Structure formats: structure tokens, C-alpha cells
């Protein structure tokens, strides 16, 4: 990270930090899903004589998810609805474990993302809002005197140099006075560009729905390659639309590169929302197949694999080719790292990850491997073939914007999956919920079967008593009062410390003035 930040600034390093943060969160999800869903099913398969595939393995199955992989634990249809007893006198209900693990994973991820977003927002917009001595801090206090390695010293020097450049670029330049017509033209151009983007996204949604119907009517589904039509078309559409949005942003003529990047990020995020929304809506409306959950899992699996091939490998080949050509033909120019395109790929993969998690519990492992490859491939291409951006800009708000987009995408996925769990009937021929009409019935019917003396009902009766509720409300009031008093005390302390600093500065000024007068008098006496 220090190497990237030292050569390309904090704007590019923010992307890799966000990638690393997503990787760590996905590792937690992968451990939970494998430990409580996949591992019990693998033990059951081993106990029943091992997994028996219905077809032979083909190399193309890696890209399509069909054939050999269709009936494995990779997808929803490979899980049983039985209650296993691997350890004597201990049972494990696979459907209950599947459902509760998914609920816990989504809940934990939602809490982690909410806390991270709130913390980043507080650090970026609240705590840093009143800081006015940033330049002095960077110049006099930013160097780490504990560095003893020459290589680390060079990286720290470059990083500090780029940070100062970013701050200088963020200084407000004197605005050139514009005439009324120039202001009107600028506002009209940006407004029309925003409406143009919205119309393009609406047309894209209609076109995507038509394309999905066309691919669904194709009769040539016996060939495995036909399953890749949709993911290839989807990723190509995303690349083309990103290029179009980039040209529109250039036409708008934003003065600040950070504003331009943020506008592109928001437009690409809307592009991702439209594409994912249309795909998910079409899949939910077509749940008449025998095992539609596995079909959705396979579609998402193909999108993840093809996205890696096109967005990572394809873009990498393009950047290497452009960099090599720029050495012979100077008018081409070396490539720059496209933050908006790379960020869209991350958010797109994250949305696919949380949607497909319900239908493919092993998907986190695949996404983790993909992100490891993405990190090292993009890092190598960035350092060897990309040139630093012409204008550096501070990325303090960019990381917060990444988290906001991730939070919104996760929130949309939670709403969609909540609708699927409660309103869409499950398949009766496959999966752990084949004995139920809806997924959530595994909880309601299980609770209904419990006796009155069960610990669950005792707990429910205890927490709904007025005395318990009153204690909870009283405790919450005390906590709120304490936090509010603490906040007021800190505000008062900050004001007091500011006054003390001001008085100390006045005292120093007075003493320095008095010393200067005494020095002048002593010089006069000596003369």
C-alpha cells in the first residue's frame, strides 16, 4: 500500500484499501458458510457413501457451472433436507443451519458495514471539519523519524510529497468571472448530461429485459457455450457504458478531478443497480423451473467468472498493449488507472456475492480467490505499465463513498432476499427447503412445534413482561443522558482548551514584545 500511495497518490491507494477491506469481510463470510453449511453436507455425503456425480466433468463446466458442478455443494440443489447425527446423541438440522447461517451472515455483514461507514463518515466529515493546521502538521510533524530502512524512507518521502501535492491541488483557485451566458451554458450542459444518463439507464433497463427474454427463448441450450451468452453480453454492456459515461464527464468539464471521479462513481453505481435489478427481477419472475434456486446460483456464478475474464484479464491485456505501444508511438500515451471502472467491478462483484450467497454457499471461496488474483494482477499492472495521474487529489471522501455504495447495494440485496424468503415459493424437488412452501417457514413451523415448557417460550415470556421492558427503557434513558452529558462536557472542554491556547499565544506574544524592547534598550545603552 505504501508503494502504491507513494507513486500514485492516495486516490489510487484508496481503491486497493477498499479491496483489502472487502477481502477480509468475505473471509469471515466464507468461514461461516463453509463451517455451518458446506461441511455438514460434505460429512453427510461421506457418510452416505460419497458424492455420486450424474455427469462426467468437462473443462467448460468451470465457466458455466453446469454438468458436474450442478449437483455439488457449490449450488443450492446440492444440499439435503435431512437431520444428520455425526456425533452420537447430537443432531444437526441442515435446513435450519442453512437458514440461520444465512441470516447471521447477512446481519453480521450489515452491522460491520454500517459501523465502518459511520466511522469513516465521522472521521472524514465531522472530525476533520474544524482542522485548519493541516499544512503545518504535514510539513513539521508528518515525518516518521523511526524509519531506518532506505527503501522505506524513499517510499515515505514520495508519499509525503504526494500528500502535499494533493493538498495544494485542493486549494480553491480564484474563480474566473463568467458572464451570464457562460454560467447558463455550464449549468444547462451538466443538467442535460444528468438527464441524458438517466434516459440511457432507463433504455438500458428495457433493452436488458428484452435481451433476457431473447436468450430465454433460444432453443440451442444443449451446447454448454450458450450459457455464457448472458454474462458476456452483460459485461460488454458495462464496459461500453463506462466508456460513454467517461466521455460525458469529459464534456462536462469538471475543474476538480475528485468531483469528476465522484460523478463517474455515482453514475457507474446507478448502472450497476439497473443491471442487477433487471437481472434479479427477471430471475424471480421465472421461477417455474424444477430447481430455480440452482439456476440463479449458476447465473451468478457465470457472471462472476466472466467478469474476471473480461474486467480483469481483458482490461489488463489492453493496458499492457497500450503501454508497449506508447513507448514506440508517443502520441498514444501511457494508460492511467481507471478508478471508476475498477470500483464498479468491485461493487458489482459485491452485489453478486450477496445475492448469490443464498443460492451458492461456496461462492465466497470463489470470490476470495478472484479478489486475491485481482489484487496482485492490478497491482503489478499499475506499477509496471500505468502512469501516475496528472493531477493528484485527496481521497479522504472517496473511501467513504465506496462504503456508502457498498452499504446501499447490501441494503438492496437484503430487501430482495427478504422478499424471496417470504413471498417466492421454493422448489419442491431440490434444496434444503423442499418440504416447505417458503424459506421462512423453517422458523415459524419449528417454533410452533415447541412445547410450552421449552426454553424458547420461557425466554419470550420473560422479555415481554412489563417489568423487564421498563428496566430496558430506563437503562436506555440513563445511557442516552450519560452520553449527552459526556458530549456537552467534551464540547465545553474543547472551548476551554481553545481559550487557554489563545491566552498562551497572547502571553508569548507579550513576552516576545517585552524581550524585544529590552533588547533594543540594551543595544541603545551600549552605543
XYZ file of C-alpha atoms in Angstrom:
527
model
C 0.000 0.000 0.000
C 2.828 2.397 0.804
C 4.392 1.686 -2.564
C 1.130 2.417 -4.391
C 0.404 5.537 -2.365
C 3.946 6.794 -2.822
C 3.860 6.514 -6.615
C 0.201 7.124 -7.489
C -1.272 9.079 -4.586
C -3.963 8.323 -2.051
C -6.734 8.266 -4.666
C -5.478 5.038 -6.228
C -4.431 3.538 -2.899
C -7.982 4.080 -1.577
C -9.226 1.570 -4.150
C -6.756 -1.091 -3.031
C -7.541 -0.416 0.626
C -11.220 -0.889 -0.142
C -10.387 -4.105 -1.995
C -8.467 -5.362 1.031
C -11.340 -4.437 3.351
C -13.809 -6.383 1.211
C -11.440 -9.338 1.133
C -11.299 -9.517 4.937
C -15.084 -9.295 5.247
C -15.517 -12.034 2.638
C -13.148 -14.283 4.590
C -15.447 -14.075 7.616
C -18.443 -14.981 5.458
C -16.565 -17.870 3.840
C -15.616 -19.383 7.200
C -19.198 -19.226 8.488
C -20.769 -20.637 5.319
C -18.275 -23.444 4.953
C -18.322 -24.395 8.626
C -22.094 -24.435 9.161
C -23.463 -25.260 5.690
C -20.968 -26.923 3.357
C -19.028 -29.002 5.881
C -22.093 -30.759 7.389
C -23.314 -31.604 3.883
C -19.896 -32.974 2.918
C -19.880 -35.125 6.048
C -23.362 -36.381 5.193
C -22.274 -37.235 1.649
C -19.294 -39.125 3.002
C -21.494 -40.948 5.497
C -23.844 -41.986 2.679
C -21.065 -43.407 0.533
C -19.591 -40.311 -1.070
C -20.727 -37.886 -3.749
C -22.061 -39.530 -6.907
C -21.999 -37.149 -9.901
C -24.639 -37.503 -12.582
C -22.336 -36.486 -15.457
C -18.645 -36.526 -16.263
C -16.533 -33.460 -15.596
C -15.775 -31.154 -18.536
C -13.390 -28.228 -18.639
C -16.146 -25.871 -19.777
C -18.075 -26.677 -16.588
C -15.645 -24.398 -14.733
C -17.031 -21.426 -16.669
C -20.681 -22.464 -16.945
C -21.349 -24.165 -13.604
C -23.304 -26.859 -15.429
C -22.737 -30.587 -15.741
C -20.584 -31.994 -12.966
C -20.786 -28.866 -10.776
C -24.582 -28.530 -10.945
C -25.251 -31.169 -8.283
C -22.321 -30.418 -5.970
C -22.342 -28.379 -2.770
C -21.423 -25.375 -4.879
C -25.120 -24.711 -5.501
C -28.392 -24.784 -3.598
C -29.609 -28.030 -5.161
C -26.693 -29.991 -3.752
C -27.909 -29.656 -0.147
C -30.159 -32.095 1.661
C -33.164 -31.524 3.908
C -32.149 -34.178 6.417
C -31.151 -34.032 10.056
C -27.756 -35.627 10.496
C -26.173 -37.223 13.543
C -22.440 -37.425 13.015
C -21.690 -37.309 16.744
C -23.722 -39.676 18.976
C -26.651 -38.042 20.810
C -26.126 -34.812 18.830
C -28.123 -33.893 15.747
C -27.759 -31.111 13.217
C -30.728 -29.909 11.192
C -29.344 -28.975 7.770
C -32.277 -26.751 6.665
C -32.252 -24.892 9.983
C -28.474 -24.500 9.859
C -28.675 -23.246 6.266
C -31.316 -20.632 7.068
C -29.846 -19.399 10.361
C -26.339 -19.188 8.918
C -27.588 -17.025 6.068
C -29.473 -14.759 8.472
C -26.421 -14.414 10.731
C -24.083 -13.748 7.800
C -26.285 -11.006 6.392
C -26.819 -9.496 9.837
C -23.117 -9.512 10.756
C -22.126 -8.057 7.393
C -24.778 -5.363 7.671
C -23.556 -4.367 11.138
C -19.890 -4.325 10.084
C -20.625 -2.244 7.012
C -22.861 0.179 8.922
C -20.244 0.734 11.628
C -17.450 1.138 9.068
C -19.467 3.633 7.047
C -20.423 5.668 10.127
C -16.842 5.666 11.396
C -15.468 6.745 8.027
C -18.088 9.482 7.731
C -17.302 10.765 11.223
C -13.569 10.757 10.570
C -13.909 12.426 7.160
C -16.690 14.970 7.562
C -17.047 15.611 11.305
C -13.670 15.255 12.983
C -11.758 16.793 10.064
C -14.178 19.683 9.552
C -12.576 22.002 12.092
C -8.929 21.216 11.369
C -7.143 24.261 9.971
C -3.483 23.431 10.625
C -3.241 20.511 8.199
C -0.404 22.004 6.181
C 1.715 22.763 9.230
C 1.087 19.272 10.590
C 2.189 17.657 7.333
C 5.293 19.809 6.980
C 6.556 19.715 10.564
C 5.043 16.562 12.099
C 4.383 14.035 9.321
C 7.853 12.508 9.030
C 8.445 9.280 10.934
C 11.911 9.531 12.468
C 11.793 5.862 13.419
C 12.387 4.818 9.788
C 15.803 3.203 9.478
C 15.451 1.490 6.078
C 16.487 3.454 2.994
C 13.762 1.904 0.831
C 11.062 2.738 3.357
C 12.461 6.252 3.639
C 12.096 6.739 -0.128
C 8.509 5.488 -0.037
C 7.684 7.709 2.929
C 9.262 10.671 1.134
C 7.221 10.045 -2.023
C 4.051 9.512 -0.031
C 4.529 12.750 1.912
C 5.392 14.602 -1.292
C 2.217 13.363 -2.983
C 0.100 14.255 0.041
C 1.380 17.832 -0.041
C 0.697 17.962 -3.788
C -2.830 16.725 -3.156
C -3.403 19.446 -0.587
C -2.087 22.119 -2.913
C -4.312 20.861 -5.723
C -7.302 21.048 -3.387
C -6.730 24.755 -2.730
C -9.522 26.887 -4.049
C -8.272 28.691 -7.110
C -9.616 32.174 -7.766
C -12.762 31.751 -9.789
C -12.824 33.390 -13.178
C -15.737 35.720 -13.539
C -18.186 34.282 -16.012
C -20.869 36.031 -17.916
C -24.498 35.108 -17.535
C -24.450 33.125 -20.772
C -21.373 31.159 -19.694
C -22.935 30.251 -16.349
C -26.189 29.320 -18.044
C -24.351 27.158 -20.569
C -22.372 25.356 -17.835
C -25.471 24.624 -15.750
C -27.502 23.589 -18.789
C -24.721 21.289 -20.012
C -24.396 19.464 -16.694
C -28.156 19.232 -16.187
C -28.718 17.864 -19.676
C -25.874 15.390 -19.126
C -27.521 14.085 -15.959
C -30.855 13.672 -17.733
C -29.112 12.004 -20.668
C -27.507 9.490 -18.314
C -30.869 8.753 -16.688
C -32.534 8.226 -20.075
C -29.682 5.957 -21.136
C -30.048 3.897 -17.964
C -33.805 3.606 -18.484
C -33.277 2.489 -22.067
C -30.628 0.056 -20.906
C -33.076 -1.494 -18.451
C -35.668 -2.032 -21.177
C -33.025 -3.410 -23.517
C -31.691 -5.768 -20.856
C -35.169 -7.161 -20.204
C -35.705 -7.723 -23.937
C -32.307 -9.392 -24.215
C -33.094 -11.707 -21.303
C -36.333 -12.777 -22.948
C -34.479 -13.407 -26.201
C -31.818 -15.526 -24.532
C -34.545 -17.394 -22.662
C -36.250 -18.296 -25.935
C -33.091 -19.676 -27.547
C -33.649 -23.351 -28.242
C -29.984 -24.212 -28.629
C -29.348 -24.814 -24.945
C -27.705 -28.175 -25.467
C -24.365 -26.553 -26.151
C -22.618 -25.505 -22.980
C -21.243 -22.316 -24.505
C -24.750 -20.914 -24.950
C -24.928 -20.456 -21.176
C -22.205 -17.805 -21.465
C -24.179 -15.535 -23.808
C -25.806 -13.578 -20.986
C -22.706 -12.952 -18.800
C -20.591 -11.988 -21.818
C -23.250 -9.582 -23.085
C -23.746 -8.098 -19.599
C -20.050 -7.427 -19.027
C -19.602 -5.968 -22.503
C -22.552 -3.634 -21.907
C -20.973 -2.481 -18.654
C -17.640 -1.723 -20.332
C -19.286 0.218 -23.163
C -21.488 2.226 -20.799
C -18.491 3.082 -18.621
C -16.674 4.463 -21.652
C -19.736 6.511 -22.608
C -20.038 7.911 -19.089
C -16.346 8.806 -19.163
C -16.773 10.802 -22.385
C -19.819 12.568 -20.951
C -17.831 13.563 -17.851
C -15.077 14.992 -20.067
C -17.630 17.066 -21.967
C -18.993 18.480 -18.710
C -15.568 19.928 -17.905
C -15.275 19.477 -14.152
C -12.420 21.528 -12.715
C -11.686 19.223 -9.792
C -10.541 15.676 -10.642
C -12.119 14.455 -7.408
C -15.519 15.791 -8.456
C -15.151 14.107 -11.827
C -14.273 10.770 -10.206
C -17.168 11.019 -7.754
C -19.655 11.782 -10.536
C -18.383 8.812 -12.536
C -18.593 6.594 -9.465
C -22.211 7.529 -8.824
C -23.174 7.005 -12.466
C -21.432 3.648 -12.577
C -23.179 2.706 -9.353
C -26.546 3.525 -10.922
C -25.504 1.435 -13.923
C -24.779 -1.497 -11.624
C -28.114 -1.027 -9.834
C -30.043 -1.078 -13.118
C -28.274 -4.172 -14.451
C -28.527 -6.163 -11.221
C -32.111 -5.039 -10.652
C -33.236 -6.139 -14.116
C -31.424 -9.462 -13.843
C -32.811 -10.237 -10.398
C -36.320 -9.164 -11.365
C -36.265 -11.387 -14.433
C -34.930 -14.358 -12.479
C -37.573 -14.005 -9.767
C -40.350 -13.764 -12.352
C -39.172 -17.012 -13.943
C -39.288 -19.469 -11.030
C -41.213 -22.232 -12.778
C -38.236 -24.494 -13.396
C -37.700 -27.573 -11.272
C -34.825 -26.055 -9.288
C -34.834 -22.322 -9.961
C -32.577 -21.597 -6.966
C -29.745 -23.581 -8.533
C -30.394 -21.844 -11.864
C -29.978 -18.412 -10.227
C -26.825 -19.585 -8.471
C -25.396 -20.789 -11.777
C -26.203 -17.482 -13.488
C -24.435 -15.523 -10.757
C -21.501 -17.933 -10.821
C -21.116 -17.373 -14.563
C -21.316 -13.601 -14.125
C -18.546 -13.698 -11.510
C -16.259 -15.857 -13.662
C -16.834 -13.931 -16.897
C -16.401 -10.617 -15.070
C -12.940 -11.742 -14.008
C -12.032 -12.771 -17.550
C -13.263 -9.539 -19.161
C -12.887 -6.838 -16.499
C -9.555 -8.028 -15.112
C -7.792 -10.097 -17.748
C -9.194 -8.209 -20.742
C -8.510 -4.753 -19.308
C -5.051 -5.909 -18.218
C -4.170 -7.013 -21.747
C -5.450 -3.681 -23.078
C -3.329 -1.672 -20.635
C -0.196 -3.714 -21.349
C -0.695 -3.311 -25.099
C -1.284 0.422 -24.807
C 1.767 0.841 -22.584
C 4.010 -1.029 -25.031
C 2.676 0.956 -27.980
C 3.188 4.240 -26.133
C 6.914 3.527 -25.963
C 7.113 3.486 -29.749
C 4.352 5.979 -30.534
C 4.405 8.894 -28.111
C 1.062 10.297 -29.269
C -0.756 7.283 -27.771
C 0.270 7.956 -24.189
C 0.705 5.532 -21.317
C -2.513 4.280 -19.668
C -3.815 5.610 -16.372
C -5.528 3.548 -13.710
C -9.288 3.943 -14.179
C -10.622 4.183 -10.634
C -14.287 4.430 -11.609
C -14.155 1.295 -13.782
C -12.277 -0.715 -11.162
C -14.609 0.469 -8.400
C -17.668 -0.514 -10.419
C -16.211 -4.000 -10.798
C -15.796 -4.247 -7.019
C -19.317 -3.056 -6.195
C -20.760 -5.241 -8.966
C -18.970 -8.282 -7.575
C -20.061 -7.444 -4.052
C -23.716 -7.260 -5.097
C -23.435 -10.542 -6.984
C -21.703 -12.021 -3.955
C -24.506 -11.239 -1.513
C -27.267 -12.183 -3.946
C -25.634 -15.454 -4.921
C -24.715 -16.363 -1.357
C -28.251 -17.603 -0.736
C -28.052 -19.959 -3.717
C -24.350 -20.838 -3.646
C -22.806 -21.134 -0.163
C -19.365 -21.919 -1.648
C -19.408 -18.726 -3.728
C -17.391 -16.804 -1.053
C -14.421 -19.114 -1.595
C -14.516 -18.461 -5.346
C -14.823 -14.705 -4.848
C -11.923 -14.702 -2.365
C -9.659 -16.446 -4.879
C -10.804 -13.992 -7.519
C -10.038 -10.985 -5.301
C -6.560 -12.284 -4.477
C -5.812 -12.596 -8.183
C -7.345 -9.175 -8.837
C -5.215 -7.519 -6.178
C -1.875 -8.831 -7.367
C -2.627 -8.562 -11.099
C -3.865 -4.978 -10.844
C -1.006 -4.030 -8.533
C 1.596 -5.420 -10.945
C -0.017 -3.723 -13.943
C -0.353 -0.462 -12.040
C 3.302 -0.283 -11.005
C 4.846 -1.536 -14.252
C 2.641 -0.153 -17.006
C 0.433 2.688 -15.717
C 1.493 6.287 -15.309
C 0.633 8.411 -12.271
C -2.383 10.691 -12.648
C -1.687 14.163 -13.987
C -3.474 15.795 -11.042
C -3.427 14.274 -7.591
C -6.403 14.680 -5.279
C -7.213 13.749 -1.701
C -9.113 10.516 -1.254
C -10.484 11.087 2.228
C -14.045 11.274 0.919
C -13.606 8.593 -1.745
C -13.261 5.745 0.738
C -16.434 6.921 2.462
C -18.192 6.964 -0.905
C -17.055 3.375 -1.525
C -18.562 2.307 1.785
C -21.805 4.165 1.083
C -22.192 2.418 -2.275
C -21.443 -0.946 -0.680
C -23.936 -0.270 2.098
C -26.676 0.710 -0.351
C -26.049 -2.344 -2.513
C -26.145 -4.607 0.549
C -29.355 -2.944 1.716
C -30.950 -3.581 -1.667
C -29.840 -7.214 -1.567
C -31.327 -7.653 1.911
C -34.667 -6.298 0.715
C -34.628 -8.560 -2.350
C -33.645 -11.666 -0.396
C -36.224 -10.869 2.264
C -38.873 -10.776 -0.443
C -37.634 -14.075 -1.884
C -37.620 -15.783 1.518
C -41.154 -14.707 2.373
C -43.019 -14.355 -0.941
C -41.467 -16.701 -3.523
C -42.259 -20.408 -3.312
C -39.264 -22.701 -3.139
C -38.635 -25.680 -5.394
C -40.168 -28.943 -4.257
C -37.573 -31.154 -5.955
C -34.254 -29.882 -4.595
C -32.597 -27.986 -1.803
C -32.907 -27.987 1.984
C -36.359 -26.313 1.989
C -38.125 -28.694 -0.377
C -40.654 -29.692 2.315
C -41.822 -26.098 2.811
C -43.651 -23.587 0.662
C -41.446 -20.652 1.664
C -37.991 -20.449 3.196
C -39.061 -18.621 6.342
C -41.458 -21.432 7.284
C -38.499 -23.412 8.617
C -38.521 -20.975 11.556
C -42.249 -20.485 12.083
C -43.171 -24.156 11.858
C -40.281 -25.186 14.085
C -41.290 -22.665 16.739
C -44.920 -23.789 16.515
C -43.876 -27.359 17.339
C -42.135 -26.358 20.565
C -43.843 -27.182 23.841
C -44.817 -24.567 26.409
C -42.045 -25.680 28.755
C -39.359 -25.133 26.138
C -36.619 -22.637 26.986
C -37.548 -20.522 23.961
C -41.060 -19.813 25.242
C -39.698 -19.162 28.732
C -37.340 -16.585 27.287
C -40.121 -14.940 25.253
C -42.429 -14.752 28.278
C -39.629 -13.258 30.365
C -38.732 -10.474 27.941
C -42.334 -9.364 27.308
C -43.070 -8.717 30.965
C -43.716 -5.039 31.789
C -41.031 -5.005 34.479
C -38.356 -6.209 32.060
C -39.416 -3.741 29.354
C -39.464 -0.923 31.909
C -35.928 -1.767 33.028
C -34.738 -1.768 29.427
C -36.305 1.642 28.750
C -34.905 3.058 31.982
C -31.444 1.764 31.140
C -31.635 3.267 27.653
C -32.657 6.635 29.097
C -29.736 6.559 31.527
C -27.302 5.697 28.735
C -28.644 8.479 26.498
C -28.422 11.002 29.348
C -24.872 9.903 30.150
C -23.713 10.144 26.543
C -25.339 13.540 26.085
C -23.754 14.872 29.276
C -20.403 13.479 28.212
C -20.723 15.139 24.813
C -21.566 18.501 26.365
C -18.657 18.188 28.787
C -16.267 17.482 25.938
C -17.584 20.442 23.962
C -17.026 22.660 26.983
C -13.541 21.247 27.473
C -12.677 21.914 23.837
C -13.782 25.532 24.194
C -11.771 25.894 27.395
C -8.646 24.423 25.804
C -9.012 26.729 22.808
C -9.248 29.717 25.132
C -6.182 28.516 27.026
C -4.230 28.150 23.795
C -5.311 31.618 22.754
C -4.243 33.090 26.096
C -0.904 31.283 25.937
C -0.328 32.701 22.478
C -1.144 36.188 23.778
C 1.264 35.696 26.693
C 4.018 34.537 24.364
C 3.394 37.498 22.101
C 3.558 39.864 25.072
C 6.756 38.287 26.382
C 8.414 38.360 22.970
C 7.483 42.009 22.566
C 8.837 42.834 26.015
C 12.067 40.955 25.275
C 12.451 42.857 22.007
C 12.030 46.178 23.825
C 14.625 45.219 26.429
C 16.995 44.109 23.692
C 16.571 47.425 21.882
C 17.189 49.370 25.101
C 20.321 47.364 25.851
C 21.584 47.997 22.322
C 20.945 51.724 22.795
C 22.909 51.833 26.051
C 25.876 50.014 24.513
C 26.007 52.512 21.677
